[in-house]
Coordinates of C-alpha atoms and ligand atoms in Angstrom, one line a residue:
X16 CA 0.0 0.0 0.0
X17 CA 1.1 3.0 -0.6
X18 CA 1.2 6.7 0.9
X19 CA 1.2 10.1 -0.7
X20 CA 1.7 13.3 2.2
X21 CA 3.1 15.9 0.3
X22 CA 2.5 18.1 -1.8
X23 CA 4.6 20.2 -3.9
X24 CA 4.9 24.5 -3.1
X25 CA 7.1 26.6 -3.8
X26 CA 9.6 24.4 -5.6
X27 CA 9.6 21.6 -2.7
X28 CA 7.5 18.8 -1.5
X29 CA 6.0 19.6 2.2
X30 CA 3.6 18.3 4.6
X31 CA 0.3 19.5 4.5
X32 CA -1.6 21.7 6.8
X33 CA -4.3 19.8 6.3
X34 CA -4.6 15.9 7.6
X35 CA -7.3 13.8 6.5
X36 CA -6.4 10.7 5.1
X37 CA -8.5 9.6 1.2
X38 CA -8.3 6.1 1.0
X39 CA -7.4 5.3 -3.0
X40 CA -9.2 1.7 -4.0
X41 CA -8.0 -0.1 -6.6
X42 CA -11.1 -0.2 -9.3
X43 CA -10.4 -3.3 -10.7
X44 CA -10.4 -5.2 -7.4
X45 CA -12.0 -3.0 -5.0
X46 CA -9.1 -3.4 -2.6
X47 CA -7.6 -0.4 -0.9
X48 CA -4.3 0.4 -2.8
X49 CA -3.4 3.5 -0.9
X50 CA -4.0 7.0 0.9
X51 CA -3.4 10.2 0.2
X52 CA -2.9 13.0 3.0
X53 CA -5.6 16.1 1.4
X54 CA -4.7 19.6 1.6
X55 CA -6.9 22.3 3.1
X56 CA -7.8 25.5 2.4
X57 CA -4.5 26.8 4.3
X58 CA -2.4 25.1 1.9
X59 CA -4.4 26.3 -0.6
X60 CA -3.3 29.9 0.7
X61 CA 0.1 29.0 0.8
X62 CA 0.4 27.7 -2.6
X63 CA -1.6 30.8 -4.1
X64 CA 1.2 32.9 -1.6
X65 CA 4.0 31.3 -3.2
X66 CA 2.8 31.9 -7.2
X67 CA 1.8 35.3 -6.6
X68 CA 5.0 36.0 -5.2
X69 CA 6.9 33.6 -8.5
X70 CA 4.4 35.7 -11.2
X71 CA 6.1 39.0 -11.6
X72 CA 9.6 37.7 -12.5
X73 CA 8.2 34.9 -14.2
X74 CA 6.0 37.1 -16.3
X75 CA 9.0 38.5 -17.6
X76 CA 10.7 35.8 -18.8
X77 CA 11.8 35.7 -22.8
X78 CA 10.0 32.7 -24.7
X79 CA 13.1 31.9 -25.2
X80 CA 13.7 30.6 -21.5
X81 CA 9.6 29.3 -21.3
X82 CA 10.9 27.4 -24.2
X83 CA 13.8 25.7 -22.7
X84 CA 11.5 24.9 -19.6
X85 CA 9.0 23.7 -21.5
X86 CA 11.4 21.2 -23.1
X87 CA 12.5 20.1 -19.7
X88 CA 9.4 19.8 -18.7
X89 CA 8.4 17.0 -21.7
X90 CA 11.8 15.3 -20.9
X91 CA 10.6 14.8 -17.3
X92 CA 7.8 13.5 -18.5
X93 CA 8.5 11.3 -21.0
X94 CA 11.2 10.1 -18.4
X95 CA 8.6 8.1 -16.2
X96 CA 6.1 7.7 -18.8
X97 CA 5.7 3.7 -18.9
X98 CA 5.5 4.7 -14.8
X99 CA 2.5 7.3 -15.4
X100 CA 1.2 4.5 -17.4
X101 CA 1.2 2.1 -14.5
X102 CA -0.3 4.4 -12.2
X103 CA -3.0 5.2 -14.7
X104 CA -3.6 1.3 -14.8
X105 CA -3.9 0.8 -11.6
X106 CA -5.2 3.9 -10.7
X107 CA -8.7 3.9 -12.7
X108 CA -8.3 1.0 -14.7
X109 CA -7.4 2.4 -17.8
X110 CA -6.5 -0.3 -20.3
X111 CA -2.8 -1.0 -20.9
X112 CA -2.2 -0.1 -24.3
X113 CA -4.4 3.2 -24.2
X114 CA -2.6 4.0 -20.7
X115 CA 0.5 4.0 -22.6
X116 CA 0.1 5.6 -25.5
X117 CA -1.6 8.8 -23.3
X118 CA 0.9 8.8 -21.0
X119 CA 3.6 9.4 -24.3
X120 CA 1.0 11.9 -25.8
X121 CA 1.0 13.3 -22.2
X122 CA 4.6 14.6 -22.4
X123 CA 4.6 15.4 -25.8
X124 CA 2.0 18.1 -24.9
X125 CA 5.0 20.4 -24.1
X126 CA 6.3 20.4 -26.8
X127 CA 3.2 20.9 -28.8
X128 CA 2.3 24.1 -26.5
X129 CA 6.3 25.1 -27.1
X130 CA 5.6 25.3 -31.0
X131 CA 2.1 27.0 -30.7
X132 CA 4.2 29.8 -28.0
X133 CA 6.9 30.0 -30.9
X134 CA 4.3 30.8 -33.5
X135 CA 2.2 33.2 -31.5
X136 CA 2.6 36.6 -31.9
X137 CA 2.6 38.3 -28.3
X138 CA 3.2 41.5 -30.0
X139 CA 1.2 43.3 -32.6
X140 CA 0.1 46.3 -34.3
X141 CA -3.5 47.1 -34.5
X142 CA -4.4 50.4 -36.2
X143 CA -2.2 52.9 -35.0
X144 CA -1.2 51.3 -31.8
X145 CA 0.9 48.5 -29.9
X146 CA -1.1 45.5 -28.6
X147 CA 0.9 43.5 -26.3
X148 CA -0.5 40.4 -24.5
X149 CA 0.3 39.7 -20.9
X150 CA -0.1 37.2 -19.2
X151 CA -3.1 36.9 -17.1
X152 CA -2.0 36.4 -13.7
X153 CA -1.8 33.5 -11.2
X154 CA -3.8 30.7 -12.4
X155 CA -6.0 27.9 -10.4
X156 CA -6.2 24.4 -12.4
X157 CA -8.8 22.4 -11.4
X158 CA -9.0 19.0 -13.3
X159 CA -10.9 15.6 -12.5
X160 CA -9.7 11.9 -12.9
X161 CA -10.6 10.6 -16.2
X162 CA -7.1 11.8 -17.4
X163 CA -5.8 13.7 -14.6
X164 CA -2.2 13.9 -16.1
X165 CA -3.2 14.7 -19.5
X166 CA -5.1 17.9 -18.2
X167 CA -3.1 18.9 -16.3
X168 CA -0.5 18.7 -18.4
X169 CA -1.9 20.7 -21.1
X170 CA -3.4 23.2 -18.9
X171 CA 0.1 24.1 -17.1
X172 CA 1.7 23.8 -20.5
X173 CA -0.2 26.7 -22.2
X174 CA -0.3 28.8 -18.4
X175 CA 3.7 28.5 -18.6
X176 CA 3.9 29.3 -22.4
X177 CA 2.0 32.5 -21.5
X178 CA 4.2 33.3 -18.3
X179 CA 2.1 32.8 -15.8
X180 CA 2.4 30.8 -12.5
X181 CA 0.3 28.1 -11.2
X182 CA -1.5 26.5 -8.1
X183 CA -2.6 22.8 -9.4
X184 CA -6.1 21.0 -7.8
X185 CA -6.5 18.0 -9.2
X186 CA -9.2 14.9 -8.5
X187 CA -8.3 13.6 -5.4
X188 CA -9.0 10.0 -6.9
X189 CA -5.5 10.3 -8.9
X190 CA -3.6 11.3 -6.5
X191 CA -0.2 8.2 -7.7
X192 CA -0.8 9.9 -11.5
X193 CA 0.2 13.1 -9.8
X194 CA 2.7 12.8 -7.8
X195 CA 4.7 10.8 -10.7
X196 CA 3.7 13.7 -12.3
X197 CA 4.5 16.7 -9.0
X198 CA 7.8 14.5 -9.1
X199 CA 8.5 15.0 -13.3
X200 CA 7.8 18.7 -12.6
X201 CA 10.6 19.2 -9.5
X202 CA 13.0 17.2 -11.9
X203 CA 12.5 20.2 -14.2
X204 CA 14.2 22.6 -12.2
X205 CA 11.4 25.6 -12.6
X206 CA 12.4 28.6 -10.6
X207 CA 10.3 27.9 -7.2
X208 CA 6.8 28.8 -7.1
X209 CA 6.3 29.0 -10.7
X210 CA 4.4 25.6 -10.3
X211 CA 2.6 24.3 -7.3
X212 CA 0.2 21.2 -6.7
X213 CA -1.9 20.6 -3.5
X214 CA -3.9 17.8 -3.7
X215 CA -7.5 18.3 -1.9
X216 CA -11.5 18.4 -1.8
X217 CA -13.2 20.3 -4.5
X218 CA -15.2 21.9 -2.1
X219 CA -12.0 23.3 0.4
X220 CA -9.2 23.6 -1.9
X221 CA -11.2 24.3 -5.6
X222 CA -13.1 26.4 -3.7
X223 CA -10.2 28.3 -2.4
X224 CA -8.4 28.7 -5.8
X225 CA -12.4 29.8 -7.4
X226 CA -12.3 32.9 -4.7
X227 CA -9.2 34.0 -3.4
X228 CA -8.4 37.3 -4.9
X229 CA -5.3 36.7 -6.2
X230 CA -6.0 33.6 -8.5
X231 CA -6.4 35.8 -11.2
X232 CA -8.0 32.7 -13.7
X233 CA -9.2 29.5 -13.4
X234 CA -8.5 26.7 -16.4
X235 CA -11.3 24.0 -14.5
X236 CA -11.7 20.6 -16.9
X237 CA -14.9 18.5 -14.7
X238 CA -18.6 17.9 -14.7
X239 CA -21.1 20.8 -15.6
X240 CA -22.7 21.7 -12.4
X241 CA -19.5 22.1 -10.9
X242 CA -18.1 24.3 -13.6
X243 CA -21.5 26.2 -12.9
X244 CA -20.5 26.5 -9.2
X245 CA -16.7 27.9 -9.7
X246 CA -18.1 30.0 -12.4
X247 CA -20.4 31.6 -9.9
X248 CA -17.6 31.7 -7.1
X249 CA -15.4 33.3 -9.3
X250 CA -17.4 36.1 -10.3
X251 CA -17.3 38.6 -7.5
X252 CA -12.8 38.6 -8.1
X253 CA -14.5 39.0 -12.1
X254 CA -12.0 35.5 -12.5
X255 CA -11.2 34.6 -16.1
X256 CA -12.6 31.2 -16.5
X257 CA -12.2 28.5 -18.9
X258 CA -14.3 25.6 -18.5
X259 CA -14.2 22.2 -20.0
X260 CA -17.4 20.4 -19.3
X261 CA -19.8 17.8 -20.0
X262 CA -21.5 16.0 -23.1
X263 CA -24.2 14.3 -24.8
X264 CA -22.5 13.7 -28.1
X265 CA -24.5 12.8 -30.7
X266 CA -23.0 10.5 -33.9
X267 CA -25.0 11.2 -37.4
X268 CA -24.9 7.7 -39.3
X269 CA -26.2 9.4 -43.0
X270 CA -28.0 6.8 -44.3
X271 CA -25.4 6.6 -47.3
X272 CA -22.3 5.5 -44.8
X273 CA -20.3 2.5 -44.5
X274 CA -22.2 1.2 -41.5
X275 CA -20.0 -1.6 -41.7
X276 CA -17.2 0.5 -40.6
X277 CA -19.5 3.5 -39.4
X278 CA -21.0 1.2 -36.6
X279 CA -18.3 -0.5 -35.0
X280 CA -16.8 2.7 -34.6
X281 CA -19.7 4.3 -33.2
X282 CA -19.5 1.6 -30.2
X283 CA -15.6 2.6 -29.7
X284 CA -16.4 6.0 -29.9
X285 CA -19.3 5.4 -27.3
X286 CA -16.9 3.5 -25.0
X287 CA -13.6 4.9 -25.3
X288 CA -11.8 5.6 -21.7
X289 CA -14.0 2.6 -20.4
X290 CA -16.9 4.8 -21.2
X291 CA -15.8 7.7 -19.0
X292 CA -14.4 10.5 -21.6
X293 CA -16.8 14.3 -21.8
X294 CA -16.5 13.3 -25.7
X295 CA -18.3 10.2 -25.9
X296 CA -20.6 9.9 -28.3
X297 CA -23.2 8.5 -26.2
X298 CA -26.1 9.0 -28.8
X299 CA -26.1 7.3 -32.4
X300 CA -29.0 8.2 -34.4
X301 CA -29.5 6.5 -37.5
X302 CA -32.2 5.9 -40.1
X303 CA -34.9 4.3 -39.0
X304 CA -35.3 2.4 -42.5
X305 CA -31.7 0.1 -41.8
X306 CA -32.3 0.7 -37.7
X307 CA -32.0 -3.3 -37.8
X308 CA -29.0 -3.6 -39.4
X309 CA -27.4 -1.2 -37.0
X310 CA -28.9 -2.9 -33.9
X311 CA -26.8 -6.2 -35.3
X312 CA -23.6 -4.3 -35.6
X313 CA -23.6 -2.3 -32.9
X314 CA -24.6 -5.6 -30.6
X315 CA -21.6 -7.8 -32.8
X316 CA -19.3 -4.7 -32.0
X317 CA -20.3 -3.9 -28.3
X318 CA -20.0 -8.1 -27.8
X319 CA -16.7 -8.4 -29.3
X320 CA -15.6 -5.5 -26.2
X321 CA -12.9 -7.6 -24.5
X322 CA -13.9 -6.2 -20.6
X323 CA -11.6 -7.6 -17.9
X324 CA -8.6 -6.7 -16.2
X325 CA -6.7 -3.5 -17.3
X326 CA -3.0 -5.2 -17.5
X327 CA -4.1 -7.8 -20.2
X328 CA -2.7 -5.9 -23.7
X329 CA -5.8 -7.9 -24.9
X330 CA -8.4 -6.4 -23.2
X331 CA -10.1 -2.8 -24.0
X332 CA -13.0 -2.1 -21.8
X333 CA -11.9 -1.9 -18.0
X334 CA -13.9 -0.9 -14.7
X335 CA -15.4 2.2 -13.7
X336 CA -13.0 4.4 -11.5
X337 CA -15.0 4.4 -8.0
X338 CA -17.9 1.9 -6.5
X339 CA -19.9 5.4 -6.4
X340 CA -19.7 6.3 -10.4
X341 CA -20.6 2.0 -10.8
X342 CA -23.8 2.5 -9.4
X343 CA -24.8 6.1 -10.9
X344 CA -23.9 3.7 -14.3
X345 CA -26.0 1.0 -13.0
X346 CA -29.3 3.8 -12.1
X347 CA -28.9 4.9 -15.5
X348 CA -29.2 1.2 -17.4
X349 CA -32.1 0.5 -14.6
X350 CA -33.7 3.8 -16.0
X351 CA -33.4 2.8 -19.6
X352 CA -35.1 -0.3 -19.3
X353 CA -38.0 1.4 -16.8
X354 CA -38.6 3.9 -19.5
X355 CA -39.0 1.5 -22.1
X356 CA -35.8 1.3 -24.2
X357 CA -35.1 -1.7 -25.8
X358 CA -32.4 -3.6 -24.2
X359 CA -30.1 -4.5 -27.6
X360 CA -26.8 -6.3 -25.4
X361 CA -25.5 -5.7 -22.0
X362 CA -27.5 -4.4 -18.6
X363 CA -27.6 -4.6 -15.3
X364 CA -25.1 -6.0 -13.1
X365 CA -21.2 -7.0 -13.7
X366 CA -19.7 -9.4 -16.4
X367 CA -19.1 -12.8 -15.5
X368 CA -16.1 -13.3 -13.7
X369 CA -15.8 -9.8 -12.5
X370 CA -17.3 -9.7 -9.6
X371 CA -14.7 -8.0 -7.4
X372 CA -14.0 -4.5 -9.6
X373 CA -16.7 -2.1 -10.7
X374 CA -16.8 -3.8 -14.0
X375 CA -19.7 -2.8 -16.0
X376 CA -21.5 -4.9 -18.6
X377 CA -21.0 -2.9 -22.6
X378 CA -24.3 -2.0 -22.7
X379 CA -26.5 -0.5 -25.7
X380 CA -30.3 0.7 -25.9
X381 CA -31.9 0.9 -29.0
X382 CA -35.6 2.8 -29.2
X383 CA -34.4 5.3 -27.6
X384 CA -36.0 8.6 -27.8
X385 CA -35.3 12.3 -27.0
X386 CA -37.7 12.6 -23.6
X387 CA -35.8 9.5 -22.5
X388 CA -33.3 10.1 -19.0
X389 CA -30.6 8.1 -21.1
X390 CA -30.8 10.5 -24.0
X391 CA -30.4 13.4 -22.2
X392 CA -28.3 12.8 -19.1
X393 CA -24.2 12.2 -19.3
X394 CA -23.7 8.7 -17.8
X395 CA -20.3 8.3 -18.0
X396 CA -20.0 4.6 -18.6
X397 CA -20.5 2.0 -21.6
X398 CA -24.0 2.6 -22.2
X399 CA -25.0 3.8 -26.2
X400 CA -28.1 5.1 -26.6
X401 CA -29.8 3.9 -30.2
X402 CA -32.1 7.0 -31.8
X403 CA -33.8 6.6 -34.7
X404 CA -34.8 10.1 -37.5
X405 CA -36.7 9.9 -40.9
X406 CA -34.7 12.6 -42.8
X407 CA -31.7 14.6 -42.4
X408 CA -33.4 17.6 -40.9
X409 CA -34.6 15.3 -38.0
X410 CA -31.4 14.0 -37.3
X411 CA -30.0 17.3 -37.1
X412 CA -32.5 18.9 -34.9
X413 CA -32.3 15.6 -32.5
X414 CA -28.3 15.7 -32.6
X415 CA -28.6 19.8 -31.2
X416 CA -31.6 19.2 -29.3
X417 CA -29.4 19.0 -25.9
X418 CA -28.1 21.3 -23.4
X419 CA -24.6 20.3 -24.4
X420 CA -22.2 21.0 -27.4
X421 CA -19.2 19.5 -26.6
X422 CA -18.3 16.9 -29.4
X423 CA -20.4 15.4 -33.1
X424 CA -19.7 12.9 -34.8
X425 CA -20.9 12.2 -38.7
X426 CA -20.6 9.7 -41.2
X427 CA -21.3 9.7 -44.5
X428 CA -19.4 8.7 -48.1
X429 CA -20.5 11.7 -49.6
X430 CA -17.9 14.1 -47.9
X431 CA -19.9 17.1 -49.2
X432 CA -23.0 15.8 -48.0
X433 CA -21.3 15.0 -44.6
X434 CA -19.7 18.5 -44.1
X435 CA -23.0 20.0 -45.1
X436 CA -24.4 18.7 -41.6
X437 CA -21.3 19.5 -39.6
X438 CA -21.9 22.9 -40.2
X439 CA -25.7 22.7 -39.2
X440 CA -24.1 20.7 -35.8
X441 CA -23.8 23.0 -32.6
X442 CA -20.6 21.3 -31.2
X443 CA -17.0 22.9 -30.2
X444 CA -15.7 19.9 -32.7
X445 CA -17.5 17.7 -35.8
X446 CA -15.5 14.3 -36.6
X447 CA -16.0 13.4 -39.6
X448 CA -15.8 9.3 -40.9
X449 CA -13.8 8.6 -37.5
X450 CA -12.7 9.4 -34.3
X451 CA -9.6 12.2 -35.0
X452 CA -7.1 14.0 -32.7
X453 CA -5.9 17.3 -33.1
X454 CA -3.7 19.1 -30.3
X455 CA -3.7 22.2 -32.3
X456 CA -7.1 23.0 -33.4
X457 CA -9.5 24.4 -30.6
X458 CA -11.3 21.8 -28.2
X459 CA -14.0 23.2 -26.4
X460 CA -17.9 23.3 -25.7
X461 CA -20.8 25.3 -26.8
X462 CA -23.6 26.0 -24.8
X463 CA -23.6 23.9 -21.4
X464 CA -20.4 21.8 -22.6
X465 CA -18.7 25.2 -21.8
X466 CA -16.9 28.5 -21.8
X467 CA -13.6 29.1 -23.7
X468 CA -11.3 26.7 -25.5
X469 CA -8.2 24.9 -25.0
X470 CA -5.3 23.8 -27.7
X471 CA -3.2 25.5 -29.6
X472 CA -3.4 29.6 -30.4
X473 CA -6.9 29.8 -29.0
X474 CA -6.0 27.8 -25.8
X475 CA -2.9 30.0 -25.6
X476 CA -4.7 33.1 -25.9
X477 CA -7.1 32.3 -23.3
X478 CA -4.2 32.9 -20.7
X479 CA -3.1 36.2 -21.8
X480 CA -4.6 39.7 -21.5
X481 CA -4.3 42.3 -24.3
X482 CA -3.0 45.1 -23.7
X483 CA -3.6 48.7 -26.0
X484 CA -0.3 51.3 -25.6
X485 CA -1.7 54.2 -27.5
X486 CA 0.6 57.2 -28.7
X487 CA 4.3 57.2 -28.7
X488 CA 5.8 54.0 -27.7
X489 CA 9.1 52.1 -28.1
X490 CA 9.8 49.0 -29.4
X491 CA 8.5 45.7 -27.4
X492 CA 10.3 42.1 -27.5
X493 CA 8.1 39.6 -30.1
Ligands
LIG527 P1 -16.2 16.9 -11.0 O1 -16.8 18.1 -11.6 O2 -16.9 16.1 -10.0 O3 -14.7 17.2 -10.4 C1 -13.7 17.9 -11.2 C2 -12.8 18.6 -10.3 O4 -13.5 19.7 -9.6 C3 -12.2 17.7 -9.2 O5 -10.8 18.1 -9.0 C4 -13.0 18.1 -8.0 O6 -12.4 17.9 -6.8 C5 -13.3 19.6 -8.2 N1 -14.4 20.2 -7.5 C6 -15.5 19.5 -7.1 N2 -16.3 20.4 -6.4 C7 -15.7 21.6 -6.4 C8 -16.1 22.9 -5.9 N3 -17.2 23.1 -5.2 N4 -15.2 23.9 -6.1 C9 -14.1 23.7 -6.9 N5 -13.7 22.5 -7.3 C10 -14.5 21.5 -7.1 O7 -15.8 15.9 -12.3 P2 -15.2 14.4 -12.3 O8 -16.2 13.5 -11.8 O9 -13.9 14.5 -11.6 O10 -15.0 14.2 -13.9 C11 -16.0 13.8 -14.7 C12 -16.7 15.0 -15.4 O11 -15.7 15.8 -16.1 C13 -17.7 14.6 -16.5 O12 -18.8 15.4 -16.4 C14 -17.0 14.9 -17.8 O13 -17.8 15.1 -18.9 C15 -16.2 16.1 -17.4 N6 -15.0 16.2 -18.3 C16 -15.0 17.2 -19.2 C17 -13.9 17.3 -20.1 C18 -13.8 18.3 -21.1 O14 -12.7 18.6 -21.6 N7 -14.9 19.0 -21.5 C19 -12.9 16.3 -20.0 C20 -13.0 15.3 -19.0 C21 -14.0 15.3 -18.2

């Protein structure tokens, strides 16, 4: 078993104020695997202390030096990256290969951000004057489990790229990920303060960072009515927020598509991050006149789901991260069936064999319709939701008709025809024929799915202020 009871401020690893003990379980066997000692709302202060008092030198600094940290930084990381991988493992049952391939994609998120700082212009002229962007202050990160590293990783990426300093909340339910990852950051010698993680509750340390006065913004990646809630705490400091939040993503099978291909892709988009990613895409609607064609599919596809434990390379669905988030999974499947979807593969309770995690059976509904809970409610596990439409239109005005507009998904093989409905879809990114990654291009939500957006120059820009110098002025550094 093991214990984490520090955390890192002000360039060192100390014991927090704060005492209680978490207990971390081990999802795939429900066994305790270790504790972590939580920070309070003192070491909140202290951390938020330290990066004010880091921000007006770092602010400073050429992009030249951010540069050179940021490559330290991806070294670091990539350093202990089949580690990170492990810990993800372990940590929330993240499948092997997937686990490794994000913990390498992880620290190559430096040096992504290092480019897009490279590229950006931090000076300009606009009209007759000088716009210079600063950056915005000291920053709170607030991130949750589902890829703790990875977010936070990006987030103090871009923050440092801009020149400003850090205090680091992450979910208390990864608290191994971060201290490999506390541990990559010392290793990368940033001048002290600069970067600081105190691992906590929401409610005592996020809520510190969303209203102390000198937390200037807050980058928060987590569920919609908590993003709500800092949004609100931060208003009367007027904090800068950027918030990455929930889904209901919809995937558009045009009744032209490969379904061959479209379908079995549909069910890995659906279940990807063992069902727990914001970008799911949780609804598939599809013409009603080959609606049986796509219940066969998506049942061959969602049986073929190898679930079991996260170490076998072979297997590619694993548990749900806590007992708690199991049973929320479970209430929704239990709704489906009382509100009369049709049960296509899956349901209640855990695969054989599996009693001991929080394994949940790949589940998928057909008959679905919009009123239904499971159509409009994130669930956050392996549960697709089948929705049929009679004509493009329909499936258009089904796919927006939810509070969020996170992620779309559409297939089609006419790629005219295909891009003709991305444009119609309200949603911070459209895939088309696939599941794609871009680092660059924005990521985001509209509407309840969020405010702001992260990646590349729009990311970057989201942690600096412009500023107007009007008049006579001398030359500024690029
Ligand atoms: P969560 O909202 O419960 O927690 C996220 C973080 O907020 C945690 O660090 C938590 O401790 C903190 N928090 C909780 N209460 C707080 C408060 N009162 N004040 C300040 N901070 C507080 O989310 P979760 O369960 O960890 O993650 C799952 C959710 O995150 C899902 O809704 C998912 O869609 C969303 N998510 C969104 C994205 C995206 O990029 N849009 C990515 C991943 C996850």
């Amino acid at each position: 078993m093991y214990i984490i009871d520090h955390i890192y401020i002000n360039g060192q690893f100390v014991t927090p104020h704060g005492t209680e003990m978490f207990d971390l379980l081990n999802p795939s066997n429900g066994q305790l695997a270790g504790q972590v000692r939580l920070g309070d709302a003192e070491d909140a202060r202290r951390a938020i202390a330290a990066a004010k008092a880091a921000f007006p030198a770092f602010s400073r600094t050429t992009k030249a030096q951010r540069g050179a940290m940021l490559q330290r930084l991806h070294d670091a990381v990539l350093a202990r990256a089949d580690e990170a991988a492990a810990a993800l493992v372990e940590e929330y049952g993240g499948p092997h290969n997937t686990s490794v391939a994000r913990s390498r994609y992880t620290a190559n998120m430096f040096l992504d951000v290092k480019q897009v700082m490279d590229d950006h212009a931090y000076v300009k002229t606009i009209n007759k004057s000088t716009v210079v962007l600063e950056p915005v202050g000291v920053v709170g990160i607030i991130t949750p489990w589902n890829s703790s590293a990875w977010f936070i990783a990006n987030k103090v990426a871009t923050a440092i790229a801009a020149g400003c300093t850090v205090v680091v909340k992450p979910s208390e339910l990864s608290a191994r990920q971060n201290q490999i990852l506390a541990e990559c950051f010392h290793a990368a010698d940033l001048p002290p303060g600069v970067l600081n993680i105190v691992n906590g509750r929401g409610d005592v340390v996020g809520a510190e960072l969303s209203t102390h006065p000198d937390i200037t913004k807050i980058s928060f990646t987590g569920s919609t009515p908590v993003g709500k809630h800092i949004a609100r705490l931060g208003v009367d400091t007027m904090k800068r927020v950027t918030l990455e939040l929930g889904g209901k993503s919809a995937n558009v099978i045009l009744d032209d598509a490969d379904f061959a291909r479209a379908i079995p892709m549909a069910v890995a988009a659906c279940y990807m991050n063992n069902g727990q990613a914001c970008i799911a895409g949780s609804r598939l609607l599809v013409p009603s006149h080959r609606l049986d064609e796509v219940k066969r599919l998506a049942k061959m596809a969602a049986e073929a789901v190898v679930v079991g434990d996260p170490h076998d390379a072979a297997v590619t669905l694993g548990p749900i991260v806590t007992h708690q988030q199991y049973e929320r999974v479970q209430h929704y499947i239990r709704t489906g069936i009382e509100e009369g979807a049709e049960l296509v593969t899956g349901g209640l309770g855990k695969p054989a064999g599996l009693a001991a995690g929080y394994f949940v059976k790949p589940t998928v509904f057909a008959g679905v319709t919009p009123s239904m809970t499971i159509a409009k409610e994130e669930i956050f596990g392996p549960v697709l939701s089948i929705m049929r439409y009679e004509t493009e239109e329909e499936a258009i005005a089904i796919a927006n008709g939810t509070p969020y507009g996170l992620q779309a998904y559409v297939s089609s093989t006419d790629l005219a025809r295909a891009n003709r409905v991305a444009h119609q879809l309200v949603a911070g990114r459209v895939h088309i024929n696939g599941i794609h990654d871009d680092l660059i291009a924005p990521f985001g939500g509209f509407k309840q799915s969020g405010i702001g957006r992260e990646f590349g120059p729009y990311g970057l820009d989201a942690y600096l202020e412009p500023k107007a110098i009007l008049g006579e002025h001398a030359q500024y550094q690029k």
